[in-house]
């Protein structure tokens, strides 16, 4: 007969943390949020350690190269979405790996015979007032000169005047070779009172620009997640269908870790994919797997060789798998069950396999709860989709700014590989919706607020590390009445500022 679980499955919103003893050392600035991304043996450290427990979801509307750079600057990692061509995904990964913090590829470029009219049009289009003049008008052509707003006056010059007549020519520029360090570049900028320093190679081809205004920003990224070559760490999503072609391309592009993107991971397809990767590329290529919601699913993927395991089915804000198929489990209960299996597996084998909680995060405090329940890090979609750095459009809906957000199981995404069970190459029905989310601003500002809350709550629990929180946290299940009691009630709010901060 069918197996019945003994208790209802619960969500994060049905739990609260009970405070523990806090010493004078329990202050937010002493809290470390470092956490393992991939498996390791007892007594060792994970080969990839996140500086914050946040990763962005493998979704078209969330994780491209722009998101990957922004999140790596804060200490987390993005998994570039795999529901695109192999070439496009590999190019995004390569772009992240080639990105140098503070070294900007020129985004506004002209030819010597471009006109003042074209300069004005380009400034209106891009917003940039500093433009490179290269031999062929490309970002990496031979540098001929630079045009800034100080070089021309729209009201006094003919719009047909060519750039070569009013630009600052190369022989009058202060420039440097492209192999210098950011610190050296900034020293040149400050010593020469420059706003921008062009970096060229030995053939005078433009490689990067370093801007004075970016100096402070570069100093702020002390938590950035970088590899041994000081490049940003980036992940990439794969599927269980074209992995033999996609994986080699992503590895060649420089992906630090892969993750199988699937709605349900307790499947032989995932085992085949993991075994292919480790057989052909060795154990140094890391690959996460999932999603699962119970002990059996975790143990299957652990034995298959997964380097981390994702937990969650149907808990995402745009996911309708539960109502379409009746498959899933409350995120908190699923996480608790899988974490117990993870801990038992560690005791038995000496191998620690990190657990990623994917879905079900509605409020910031849910992140702390998930960590306390044993998750090593979160994978978030809706959360990151709200920011400037997500790849979707910002739109005005009835006077409010929104960002577009859609699920991989929606008709818009048409990511049939994520839901494939070996059948037709199409979506038989939707498992995700197309939606809007309230626009929230920059990633950096929002992540800072979220993690300040996490650190503060960890101090309330008397813990300074995630492992301490997992070991010492006290968690209580709450009633529906208690949930109401925990929010503002029986008052009339003066404005909606509080609500917009949730």
CSV table of C-alpha atoms in Angstrom, one decimal:
chain,number,residue,atom,x,y,z
A,1,UNK,CA,0.0,0.0,0.0
A,2,UNK,CA,1.0,3.7,-0.4
A,3,UNK,CA,3.4,5.2,2.2
A,4,UNK,CA,1.9,8.0,4.4
A,5,UNK,CA,4.1,10.5,6.1
A,6,UNK,CA,3.1,11.0,9.8
A,7,UNK,CA,2.8,14.8,9.8
A,8,UNK,CA,1.6,17.6,7.5
A,9,UNK,CA,4.4,19.3,5.6
A,10,UNK,CA,5.2,22.8,6.7
A,11,UNK,CA,6.5,26.0,5.2
A,12,UNK,CA,9.1,28.4,6.6
A,13,UNK,CA,6.2,30.8,7.6
A,14,UNK,CA,5.0,28.3,10.2
A,15,UNK,CA,8.3,28.5,12.2
A,16,UNK,CA,10.1,30.9,14.4
A,17,UNK,CA,13.5,30.9,16.1
A,18,UNK,CA,13.7,31.1,19.9
A,19,UNK,CA,16.5,33.3,21.2
A,20,UNK,CA,19.6,31.8,22.8
A,21,UNK,CA,22.2,33.2,25.2
A,22,UNK,CA,24.2,36.0,23.5
A,23,UNK,CA,27.6,36.9,24.8
A,24,UNK,CA,29.2,40.3,24.3
A,25,UNK,CA,31.0,38.9,21.3
A,26,UNK,CA,27.6,38.3,19.6
A,27,UNK,CA,27.5,41.4,17.4
A,28,UNK,CA,26.7,41.4,13.7
A,29,UNK,CA,30.1,42.5,12.5
A,30,UNK,CA,31.6,39.3,14.1
A,31,UNK,CA,29.3,37.0,12.2
A,32,UNK,CA,30.7,34.9,9.4
A,33,UNK,CA,28.4,33.8,6.6
A,34,UNK,CA,31.0,31.6,4.9
A,35,UNK,CA,29.5,28.3,3.8
A,36,UNK,CA,30.5,25.3,1.6
A,37,UNK,CA,29.2,25.1,-1.9
A,38,UNK,CA,30.5,21.6,-2.8
A,39,UNK,CA,31.2,18.4,-0.9
A,40,UNK,CA,34.3,17.7,1.1
A,41,UNK,CA,35.7,15.0,3.4
A,42,UNK,CA,35.7,15.2,7.2
A,43,UNK,CA,38.6,17.3,8.4
A,44,UNK,CA,39.0,19.1,5.1
A,45,UNK,CA,37.4,22.3,3.6
A,46,UNK,CA,35.2,22.5,0.6
A,47,UNK,CA,37.1,23.5,-2.6
A,48,UNK,CA,34.6,26.3,-3.2
A,49,UNK,CA,33.5,28.3,-0.2
A,50,UNK,CA,30.8,31.0,-0.6
A,51,UNK,CA,31.2,34.2,1.4
A,52,UNK,CA,27.5,34.6,1.7
A,53,UNK,CA,24.8,31.8,1.6
A,54,UNK,CA,23.0,33.1,-1.5
A,55,UNK,CA,22.9,31.8,-5.1
A,56,UNK,CA,20.7,33.0,-8.0
A,57,UNK,CA,18.4,30.6,-9.7
A,58,UNK,CA,19.0,28.9,-13.0
A,59,UNK,CA,16.3,31.0,-14.8
A,60,UNK,CA,16.1,33.1,-17.9
A,61,UNK,CA,14.6,36.0,-16.0
A,62,UNK,CA,17.2,35.9,-13.2
A,63,UNK,CA,20.7,34.7,-14.0
A,64,UNK,CA,22.8,36.0,-16.9
A,65,UNK,CA,26.4,37.3,-16.9
A,66,UNK,CA,25.4,40.7,-15.4
A,67,UNK,CA,23.7,39.1,-12.4
A,68,UNK,CA,26.7,36.7,-12.1
A,69,UNK,CA,29.2,39.6,-11.8
A,70,UNK,CA,27.0,41.6,-9.4
A,71,UNK,CA,26.4,38.6,-7.1
A,72,UNK,CA,30.0,37.5,-7.1
A,73,UNK,CA,31.0,41.0,-6.0
A,74,UNK,CA,28.9,40.4,-2.9
A,75,UNK,CA,30.3,36.9,-2.2
A,76,UNK,CA,27.7,34.7,-3.7
A,77,UNK,CA,27.4,32.8,-7.0
A,78,UNK,CA,25.0,32.8,-10.0
A,79,UNK,CA,24.1,29.8,-12.1
A,80,UNK,CA,23.8,31.0,-15.7
A,81,UNK,CA,20.5,29.7,-17.2
A,82,UNK,CA,20.8,26.7,-19.5
A,83,UNK,CA,17.6,27.2,-21.4
A,84,UNK,CA,19.5,28.9,-24.3
A,85,UNK,CA,21.9,27.7,-26.9
A,86,UNK,CA,25.1,26.1,-25.8
A,87,UNK,CA,27.1,28.9,-27.5
A,88,UNK,CA,25.2,31.7,-25.8
A,89,UNK,CA,25.5,30.1,-22.3
A,90,UNK,CA,29.2,29.4,-22.8
A,91,UNK,CA,29.7,33.0,-24.0
A,92,UNK,CA,28.0,34.3,-20.8
A,93,UNK,CA,30.3,32.2,-18.6
A,94,UNK,CA,33.3,33.4,-20.5
A,95,UNK,CA,32.2,37.0,-20.1
A,96,UNK,CA,32.1,36.6,-16.3
A,97,UNK,CA,35.5,34.9,-16.2
A,98,UNK,CA,37.1,37.6,-18.3
A,99,UNK,CA,35.5,40.4,-16.3
A,100,UNK,CA,38.0,42.4,-14.3
A,101,UNK,CA,36.6,44.4,-11.5
A,102,UNK,CA,37.2,48.1,-12.3
A,103,UNK,CA,38.4,47.3,-15.8
A,104,UNK,CA,35.5,48.3,-18.1
A,105,UNK,CA,35.1,47.4,-21.7
A,106,UNK,CA,34.3,50.5,-23.7
A,107,UNK,CA,30.5,50.7,-24.3
A,108,UNK,CA,30.4,53.9,-26.5
A,109,UNK,CA,32.7,53.8,-29.5
A,110,UNK,CA,33.2,56.0,-32.6
A,111,UNK,CA,35.3,56.1,-35.8
A,112,UNK,CA,37.5,59.1,-36.6
A,113,UNK,CA,35.1,60.1,-39.4
A,114,UNK,CA,32.0,59.9,-37.1
A,115,UNK,CA,30.2,63.2,-36.8
A,116,UNK,CA,29.2,65.4,-33.9
A,117,UNK,CA,25.7,64.5,-34.6
A,118,UNK,CA,26.6,60.8,-34.1
A,119,UNK,CA,28.3,61.7,-30.8
A,120,UNK,CA,25.1,63.4,-29.5
A,121,UNK,CA,23.0,60.5,-30.6
A,122,UNK,CA,25.3,58.0,-29.0
A,123,UNK,CA,25.3,59.9,-25.7
A,124,UNK,CA,21.5,60.0,-25.7
A,125,UNK,CA,21.4,56.3,-26.4
A,126,UNK,CA,24.0,55.1,-23.9
A,127,UNK,CA,24.2,57.9,-21.3
A,128,UNK,CA,28.0,57.9,-21.6
A,129,UNK,CA,29.9,61.1,-22.0
A,130,UNK,CA,33.3,59.5,-22.5
A,131,UNK,CA,33.7,57.8,-25.9
A,132,UNK,CA,36.6,55.9,-27.4
A,133,UNK,CA,37.6,56.7,-31.0
A,134,UNK,CA,39.0,53.6,-32.5
A,135,UNK,CA,40.2,52.9,-36.1
A,136,UNK,CA,37.2,50.6,-36.8
A,137,UNK,CA,34.8,52.0,-34.3
A,138,UNK,CA,34.8,48.8,-32.1
A,139,UNK,CA,35.5,48.4,-28.4
A,140,UNK,CA,38.8,46.7,-29.0
A,141,UNK,CA,40.0,48.5,-32.2
A,142,UNK,CA,43.2,50.6,-32.4
A,143,UNK,CA,42.8,53.6,-30.1
A,144,UNK,CA,42.9,56.9,-32.1
A,145,UNK,CA,41.6,59.3,-29.4
A,146,UNK,CA,39.0,60.0,-26.8
A,147,UNK,CA,36.0,62.3,-26.9
A,148,UNK,CA,34.4,63.8,-23.7
A,149,UNK,CA,31.8,66.4,-23.2
A,150,UNK,CA,34.7,68.9,-22.7
A,151,UNK,CA,35.8,68.5,-26.3
A,152,UNK,CA,32.8,70.0,-28.0
A,153,UNK,CA,30.0,72.5,-27.7
A,154,UNK,CA,26.8,71.6,-29.4
A,155,UNK,CA,25.6,75.2,-29.7
A,156,UNK,CA,28.8,76.4,-31.3
A,157,UNK,CA,29.8,73.6,-33.7
A,158,UNK,CA,28.5,72.2,-37.0
A,159,UNK,CA,26.8,68.8,-36.4
A,160,UNK,CA,28.7,67.5,-39.5
A,161,UNK,CA,32.1,68.1,-37.9
A,162,UNK,CA,34.1,64.9,-37.8
A,163,UNK,CA,35.3,63.5,-34.5
A,164,UNK,CA,38.9,63.6,-35.7
A,165,UNK,CA,38.7,67.4,-35.6
A,166,UNK,CA,37.8,67.8,-32.0
A,167,UNK,CA,38.8,64.6,-30.1
A,168,UNK,CA,41.8,64.4,-27.8
A,169,UNK,CA,44.3,62.4,-30.0
A,170,UNK,CA,46.1,59.4,-28.7
A,171,UNK,CA,49.5,61.2,-28.5
A,172,UNK,CA,48.0,63.7,-26.1
A,173,UNK,CA,46.4,61.0,-23.9
A,174,UNK,CA,47.7,59.6,-20.6
A,175,UNK,CA,47.4,55.8,-21.0
A,176,UNK,CA,48.8,52.6,-19.7
A,177,UNK,CA,49.5,49.0,-20.8
A,178,UNK,CA,46.6,46.6,-20.3
A,179,UNK,CA,48.6,44.2,-18.0
A,180,UNK,CA,48.9,46.6,-15.1
A,181,UNK,CA,47.0,46.0,-11.9
A,182,UNK,CA,43.9,48.0,-10.8
A,183,UNK,CA,45.9,49.5,-8.0
A,184,UNK,CA,48.5,50.8,-10.4
A,185,UNK,CA,45.8,52.1,-12.7
A,186,UNK,CA,44.2,54.0,-9.9
A,187,UNK,CA,47.5,55.5,-8.8
A,188,UNK,CA,48.0,56.9,-12.3
A,189,UNK,CA,44.5,58.3,-12.3
A,190,UNK,CA,45.1,60.1,-9.0
A,191,UNK,CA,48.6,61.2,-9.7
A,192,UNK,CA,47.5,62.8,-13.1
A,193,UNK,CA,44.1,64.0,-11.9
A,194,UNK,CA,42.3,62.0,-14.6
A,195,UNK,CA,38.7,61.0,-14.8
A,196,UNK,CA,39.5,58.0,-17.0
A,197,UNK,CA,42.6,56.0,-18.0
A,198,UNK,CA,42.6,53.9,-21.2
A,199,UNK,CA,44.5,50.6,-21.2
A,200,UNK,CA,45.9,49.4,-24.5
A,201,UNK,CA,48.0,46.4,-25.7
A,202,UNK,CA,51.3,46.6,-27.5
A,203,UNK,CA,49.5,47.2,-30.8
A,204,UNK,CA,47.7,50.2,-29.4
A,205,UNK,CA,44.4,48.3,-29.4
A,206,UNK,CA,42.0,49.4,-26.6
A,207,UNK,CA,41.4,46.7,-24.0
A,208,UNK,CA,39.8,48.5,-21.0
A,209,UNK,CA,39.0,51.8,-19.4
A,210,UNK,CA,39.4,52.5,-15.7
A,211,UNK,CA,37.3,55.3,-14.3
A,212,UNK,CA,38.0,57.5,-11.3
A,213,UNK,CA,34.4,57.2,-10.2
A,214,UNK,CA,34.8,53.5,-9.8
A,215,UNK,CA,37.6,53.7,-7.3
A,216,UNK,CA,35.4,53.8,-4.2
A,217,UNK,CA,33.2,51.0,-5.6
A,218,UNK,CA,36.2,48.8,-6.2
A,219,UNK,CA,37.3,49.2,-2.5
A,220,UNK,CA,33.9,48.2,-1.3
A,221,UNK,CA,33.9,44.7,-2.8
A,222,UNK,CA,36.0,43.1,0.0
A,223,UNK,CA,33.7,40.1,0.1
A,224,UNK,CA,33.9,39.2,-3.6
A,225,UNK,CA,34.0,35.6,-4.6
A,226,UNK,CA,37.1,35.0,-6.8
A,227,UNK,CA,39.1,32.0,-8.0
A,228,UNK,CA,42.8,31.3,-7.6
A,229,UNK,CA,43.4,33.6,-10.6
A,230,UNK,CA,41.3,36.4,-9.1
A,231,UNK,CA,38.5,35.9,-11.6
A,232,UNK,CA,34.9,35.9,-10.5
A,233,UNK,CA,33.4,32.5,-9.6
A,234,UNK,CA,30.4,31.5,-11.8
A,235,UNK,CA,28.2,28.5,-12.1
A,236,UNK,CA,26.2,27.2,-15.1
A,237,UNK,CA,23.0,25.2,-15.4
A,238,UNK,CA,22.8,22.0,-17.5
A,239,UNK,CA,20.1,19.5,-18.4
A,240,UNK,CA,19.9,15.8,-18.7
A,241,UNK,CA,19.5,15.8,-22.5
A,242,UNK,CA,22.3,17.6,-24.3
A,243,UNK,CA,24.9,17.4,-21.5
A,244,UNK,CA,27.5,15.6,-23.7
A,245,UNK,CA,27.6,18.7,-25.9
A,246,UNK,CA,26.9,21.4,-23.3
A,247,UNK,CA,29.2,20.4,-20.5
A,248,UNK,CA,32.5,20.5,-22.5
A,249,UNK,CA,31.7,23.9,-23.8
A,250,UNK,CA,30.9,25.3,-20.3
A,251,UNK,CA,34.1,23.8,-18.9
A,252,UNK,CA,36.1,25.3,-21.7
A,253,UNK,CA,34.5,28.7,-21.0
A,254,UNK,CA,35.6,28.5,-17.4
A,255,UNK,CA,32.5,27.5,-15.4
A,256,UNK,CA,33.6,26.8,-11.8
A,257,UNK,CA,30.6,24.5,-11.0
A,258,UNK,CA,27.7,23.0,-12.8
A,259,UNK,CA,24.2,22.3,-11.7
A,260,UNK,CA,21.5,20.0,-13.2
A,261,UNK,CA,18.4,22.1,-13.7
A,262,UNK,CA,15.4,19.8,-13.2
A,263,UNK,CA,12.0,20.1,-11.6
A,264,UNK,CA,12.5,16.6,-10.0
A,265,UNK,CA,15.9,15.0,-9.4
A,266,UNK,CA,15.1,11.5,-8.1
A,267,UNK,CA,15.8,10.2,-11.6
A,268,UNK,CA,18.1,7.9,-13.5
A,269,UNK,CA,18.6,10.7,-16.0
A,270,UNK,CA,20.5,12.7,-13.3
A,271,UNK,CA,22.6,9.7,-12.3
A,272,UNK,CA,23.6,9.2,-16.0
A,273,UNK,CA,24.5,12.9,-16.3
A,274,UNK,CA,26.6,13.0,-13.1
A,275,UNK,CA,28.4,9.8,-14.0
A,276,UNK,CA,29.2,11.1,-17.5
A,277,UNK,CA,30.7,14.3,-16.1
A,278,UNK,CA,32.9,12.6,-13.5
A,279,UNK,CA,33.9,9.8,-15.9
A,280,UNK,CA,35.0,12.2,-18.7
A,281,UNK,CA,36.2,15.2,-16.7
A,282,UNK,CA,37.2,13.8,-13.3
A,283,UNK,CA,36.1,14.7,-9.8
A,284,UNK,CA,37.5,18.2,-10.1
A,285,UNK,CA,34.5,19.2,-12.2
A,286,UNK,CA,31.8,19.9,-9.6
A,287,UNK,CA,28.1,19.3,-10.3
A,288,UNK,CA,25.1,19.9,-8.1
A,289,UNK,CA,21.9,17.9,-8.6
A,290,UNK,CA,18.2,17.9,-7.6
A,291,UNK,CA,15.5,18.8,-6.8
A,292,UNK,CA,14.4,16.3,-4.1
A,293,UNK,CA,12.2,16.5,-1.1
A,294,UNK,CA,13.0,13.5,1.1
A,295,UNK,CA,15.7,11.2,2.4
A,296,UNK,CA,15.4,8.7,-0.4
A,297,UNK,CA,16.0,11.4,-3.1
A,298,UNK,CA,19.0,12.8,-1.3
A,299,UNK,CA,20.7,9.4,-0.8
A,300,UNK,CA,20.1,8.5,-4.4
A,301,UNK,CA,21.9,11.7,-5.6
A,302,UNK,CA,24.6,11.3,-3.0
A,303,UNK,CA,25.4,7.8,-4.2
A,304,UNK,CA,25.3,9.0,-7.8
A,305,UNK,CA,28.1,11.5,-7.0
A,306,UNK,CA,26.4,14.9,-6.6
A,307,UNK,CA,28.6,17.6,-5.2
A,308,UNK,CA,25.6,19.4,-3.6
A,309,UNK,CA,21.9,18.6,-3.5
A,310,UNK,CA,19.0,21.0,-4.1
A,311,UNK,CA,15.8,20.7,-2.1
A,312,UNK,CA,12.4,21.9,-3.1
A,313,UNK,CA,9.6,21.1,-5.5
A,314,UNK,CA,6.7,23.5,-6.1
A,315,UNK,CA,7.7,26.1,-3.5
A,316,UNK,CA,8.8,28.8,-5.9
A,317,UNK,CA,6.6,31.9,-6.3
A,318,UNK,CA,6.1,31.3,-10.0
A,319,UNK,CA,5.9,27.5,-9.8
A,320,UNK,CA,2.6,25.7,-10.2
A,321,UNK,CA,3.9,22.1,-10.2
A,322,UNK,CA,1.9,21.2,-7.1
A,323,UNK,CA,-1.4,22.4,-8.5
A,324,UNK,CA,-0.8,21.0,-11.9
A,325,UNK,CA,0.6,17.6,-10.9
A,326,UNK,CA,0.1,17.2,-7.2
A,327,UNK,CA,3.8,16.6,-6.6
A,328,UNK,CA,5.8,18.4,-3.9
A,329,UNK,CA,6.2,19.0,-0.2
A,330,UNK,CA,6.2,21.9,2.1
A,331,UNK,CA,9.7,23.5,1.9
A,332,UNK,CA,10.6,23.5,5.6
A,333,UNK,CA,9.6,19.9,6.1
A,334,UNK,CA,11.4,18.8,2.9
A,335,UNK,CA,14.5,20.6,4.1
A,336,UNK,CA,14.5,19.1,7.6
A,337,UNK,CA,14.1,15.6,6.2
A,338,UNK,CA,16.9,16.0,3.7
A,339,UNK,CA,19.3,17.6,6.2
A,340,UNK,CA,18.7,14.7,8.5
A,341,UNK,CA,19.7,12.3,5.7
A,342,UNK,CA,22.7,14.5,4.9
A,343,UNK,CA,23.9,14.4,8.5
A,344,UNK,CA,23.5,10.6,8.7
A,345,UNK,CA,25.4,10.2,5.4
A,346,UNK,CA,28.2,12.4,6.8
A,347,UNK,CA,28.5,10.3,9.9
A,348,UNK,CA,28.5,7.1,7.9
A,349,UNK,CA,30.9,8.0,5.1
A,350,UNK,CA,32.8,11.1,6.3
A,351,UNK,CA,31.7,13.0,3.2
A,352,UNK,CA,29.7,16.2,3.8
A,353,UNK,CA,27.4,17.1,0.9
A,354,UNK,CA,26.0,20.6,1.1
A,355,UNK,CA,22.3,21.1,0.9
A,356,UNK,CA,20.8,24.0,-1.1
A,357,UNK,CA,17.3,25.2,-0.2
A,358,UNK,CA,15.6,26.1,-3.4
A,359,UNK,CA,12.2,27.9,-3.1
A,360,UNK,CA,9.8,28.9,-0.4
A,361,UNK,CA,11.7,32.1,0.7
A,362,UNK,CA,9.1,34.8,1.1
A,363,UNK,CA,10.6,37.0,3.8
A,364,UNK,CA,14.2,37.7,4.7
A,365,UNK,CA,13.9,35.9,8.0
A,366,UNK,CA,13.1,32.7,6.1
A,367,UNK,CA,16.8,32.7,5.0
A,368,UNK,CA,17.9,32.5,8.6
A,369,UNK,CA,15.3,29.8,9.3
A,370,UNK,CA,16.5,27.7,6.4
A,371,UNK,CA,20.1,28.0,7.6
A,372,UNK,CA,19.1,27.0,11.1
A,373,UNK,CA,17.3,24.0,9.7
A,374,UNK,CA,20.5,22.8,8.1
A,375,UNK,CA,20.6,24.4,4.6
A,376,UNK,CA,24.1,25.5,3.6
A,377,UNK,CA,22.9,28.0,1.1
A,378,UNK,CA,19.8,29.2,-0.7
A,379,UNK,CA,18.9,29.4,-4.4
A,380,UNK,CA,16.6,32.3,-5.0
A,381,UNK,CA,14.7,33.4,-8.1
A,382,UNK,CA,12.0,36.0,-7.2
A,383,UNK,CA,14.3,37.6,-4.7
A,384,UNK,CA,17.0,38.4,-7.4
A,385,UNK,CA,14.5,39.0,-10.2
A,386,UNK,CA,13.5,42.3,-8.6
A,387,UNK,CA,16.9,44.0,-9.0
A,388,UNK,CA,18.5,46.2,-11.6
A,389,UNK,CA,20.9,43.4,-12.4
A,390,UNK,CA,18.3,40.9,-13.5
A,391,UNK,CA,18.1,40.6,-17.3
A,392,UNK,CA,14.4,41.5,-17.6
A,393,UNK,CA,12.6,44.7,-18.5
A,394,UNK,CA,11.5,47.2,-15.9
A,395,UNK,CA,8.0,48.3,-16.6
A,396,UNK,CA,5.5,50.8,-15.2
A,397,UNK,CA,2.2,49.2,-14.1
A,398,UNK,CA,-0.4,51.6,-12.8
A,399,UNK,CA,2.3,54.0,-11.6
A,400,UNK,CA,4.4,51.3,-9.9
A,401,UNK,CA,7.7,50.0,-11.3
A,402,UNK,CA,7.8,46.3,-11.8
A,403,UNK,CA,10.2,43.7,-13.2
A,404,UNK,CA,9.1,40.9,-15.5
A,405,UNK,CA,9.5,37.4,-14.0
A,406,UNK,CA,8.6,34.1,-15.5
A,407,UNK,CA,9.1,30.5,-14.6
A,408,UNK,CA,11.2,28.0,-16.6
A,409,UNK,CA,8.1,25.8,-16.9
A,410,UNK,CA,6.0,28.7,-18.4
A,411,UNK,CA,5.1,28.9,-22.1
A,412,UNK,CA,7.3,32.0,-22.3
A,413,UNK,CA,10.5,30.1,-21.2
A,414,UNK,CA,9.5,26.8,-22.9
A,415,UNK,CA,12.3,25.0,-21.1
A,416,UNK,CA,11.1,21.5,-21.9
A,417,UNK,CA,14.4,19.9,-20.8
A,418,UNK,CA,13.8,20.9,-17.2
A,419,UNK,CA,10.6,18.9,-17.1
A,420,UNK,CA,11.5,16.1,-19.6
A,421,UNK,CA,10.8,12.5,-18.7
A,422,UNK,CA,12.3,11.1,-21.9
A,423,UNK,CA,9.3,11.9,-24.1
A,424,UNK,CA,8.5,14.6,-26.7
A,425,UNK,CA,10.7,17.7,-26.9
A,426,UNK,CA,7.9,20.0,-25.9
A,427,UNK,CA,6.0,21.3,-22.9
A,428,UNK,CA,2.8,19.2,-22.6
A,429,UNK,CA,1.4,21.7,-20.0
A,430,UNK,CA,2.7,24.6,-18.0
A,431,UNK,CA,4.4,24.2,-14.6
A,432,UNK,CA,5.2,27.9,-14.2
A,433,UNK,CA,3.6,31.3,-14.7
A,434,UNK,CA,4.5,34.6,-16.4
A,435,UNK,CA,4.3,37.5,-13.9
A,436,UNK,CA,5.6,40.8,-12.5
A,437,UNK,CA,7.5,41.5,-9.2
A,438,UNK,CA,7.9,44.8,-7.5
A,439,UNK,CA,11.1,46.6,-8.6
A,440,UNK,CA,13.5,46.8,-5.7
A,441,UNK,CA,16.6,48.7,-6.9
A,442,UNK,CA,20.2,47.5,-6.8
A,443,UNK,CA,21.4,44.0,-5.8
A,444,UNK,CA,24.0,45.4,-3.5
A,445,UNK,CA,21.6,47.5,-1.4
A,446,UNK,CA,19.1,44.7,-1.0
A,447,UNK,CA,21.5,41.9,-0.3
A,448,UNK,CA,23.1,44.1,2.4
A,449,UNK,CA,19.8,44.6,4.1
A,450,UNK,CA,18.9,40.9,3.9
A,451,UNK,CA,22.2,39.8,5.3
A,452,UNK,CA,22.2,42.4,8.1
A,453,UNK,CA,18.9,40.8,9.2
A,454,UNK,CA,20.5,37.4,9.1
A,455,UNK,CA,23.5,38.4,11.1
A,456,UNK,CA,21.4,40.2,13.7
A,457,UNK,CA,19.1,37.2,14.1
A,458,UNK,CA,22.1,34.8,14.4
A,459,UNK,CA,23.4,37.0,17.3
A,460,UNK,CA,20.0,36.8,18.9
A,461,UNK,CA,20.5,33.0,18.8
A,462,UNK,CA,24.0,33.3,20.3
A,463,UNK,CA,25.8,32.1,17.2
A,464,UNK,CA,28.5,33.6,15.0
A,465,UNK,CA,28.7,31.0,12.2
A,466,UNK,CA,26.3,29.1,10.1
A,467,UNK,CA,27.5,25.8,11.5
A,468,UNK,CA,26.9,27.1,15.1
A,469,UNK,CA,23.4,28.2,14.1
A,470,UNK,CA,22.7,24.7,12.7
A,471,UNK,CA,23.9,23.1,15.9
A,472,UNK,CA,22.5,25.4,18.5
A,473,UNK,CA,19.3,27.0,17.0
A,474,UNK,CA,16.0,26.4,18.8
A,475,UNK,CA,13.1,26.3,16.4
A,476,UNK,CA,9.4,26.4,17.3
A,477,UNK,CA,6.3,25.6,15.2
A,478,UNK,CA,3.7,28.3,15.5
A,479,UNK,CA,-0.1,28.4,15.1
A,480,UNK,CA,-2.0,30.5,12.6
A,481,UNK,CA,-3.0,32.9,15.3
A,482,UNK,CA,0.6,33.3,16.4
A,483,UNK,CA,1.5,34.2,12.8
A,484,UNK,CA,-1.1,37.0,12.9
A,485,UNK,CA,0.2,38.1,16.2
A,486,UNK,CA,3.7,38.4,14.9
A,487,UNK,CA,2.9,41.1,12.4
A,488,UNK,CA,1.5,44.6,13.0
A,489,UNK,CA,-2.1,44.2,14.0
A,490,UNK,CA,-5.0,46.2,15.6
A,491,UNK,CA,-3.5,49.4,14.4
A,492,UNK,CA,-3.9,51.7,11.3
A,493,UNK,CA,-0.5,52.2,9.6
A,494,UNK,CA,0.3,55.8,8.7
A,495,UNK,CA,2.0,54.9,5.4
A,496,UNK,CA,3.1,51.8,3.5
A,497,UNK,CA,6.9,52.2,4.1
A,498,UNK,CA,7.0,49.2,6.4
A,499,UNK,CA,5.1,47.1,3.9
A,500,UNK,CA,7.4,48.0,1.0
A,501,UNK,CA,10.4,46.8,3.1
A,502,UNK,CA,9.1,43.2,3.5
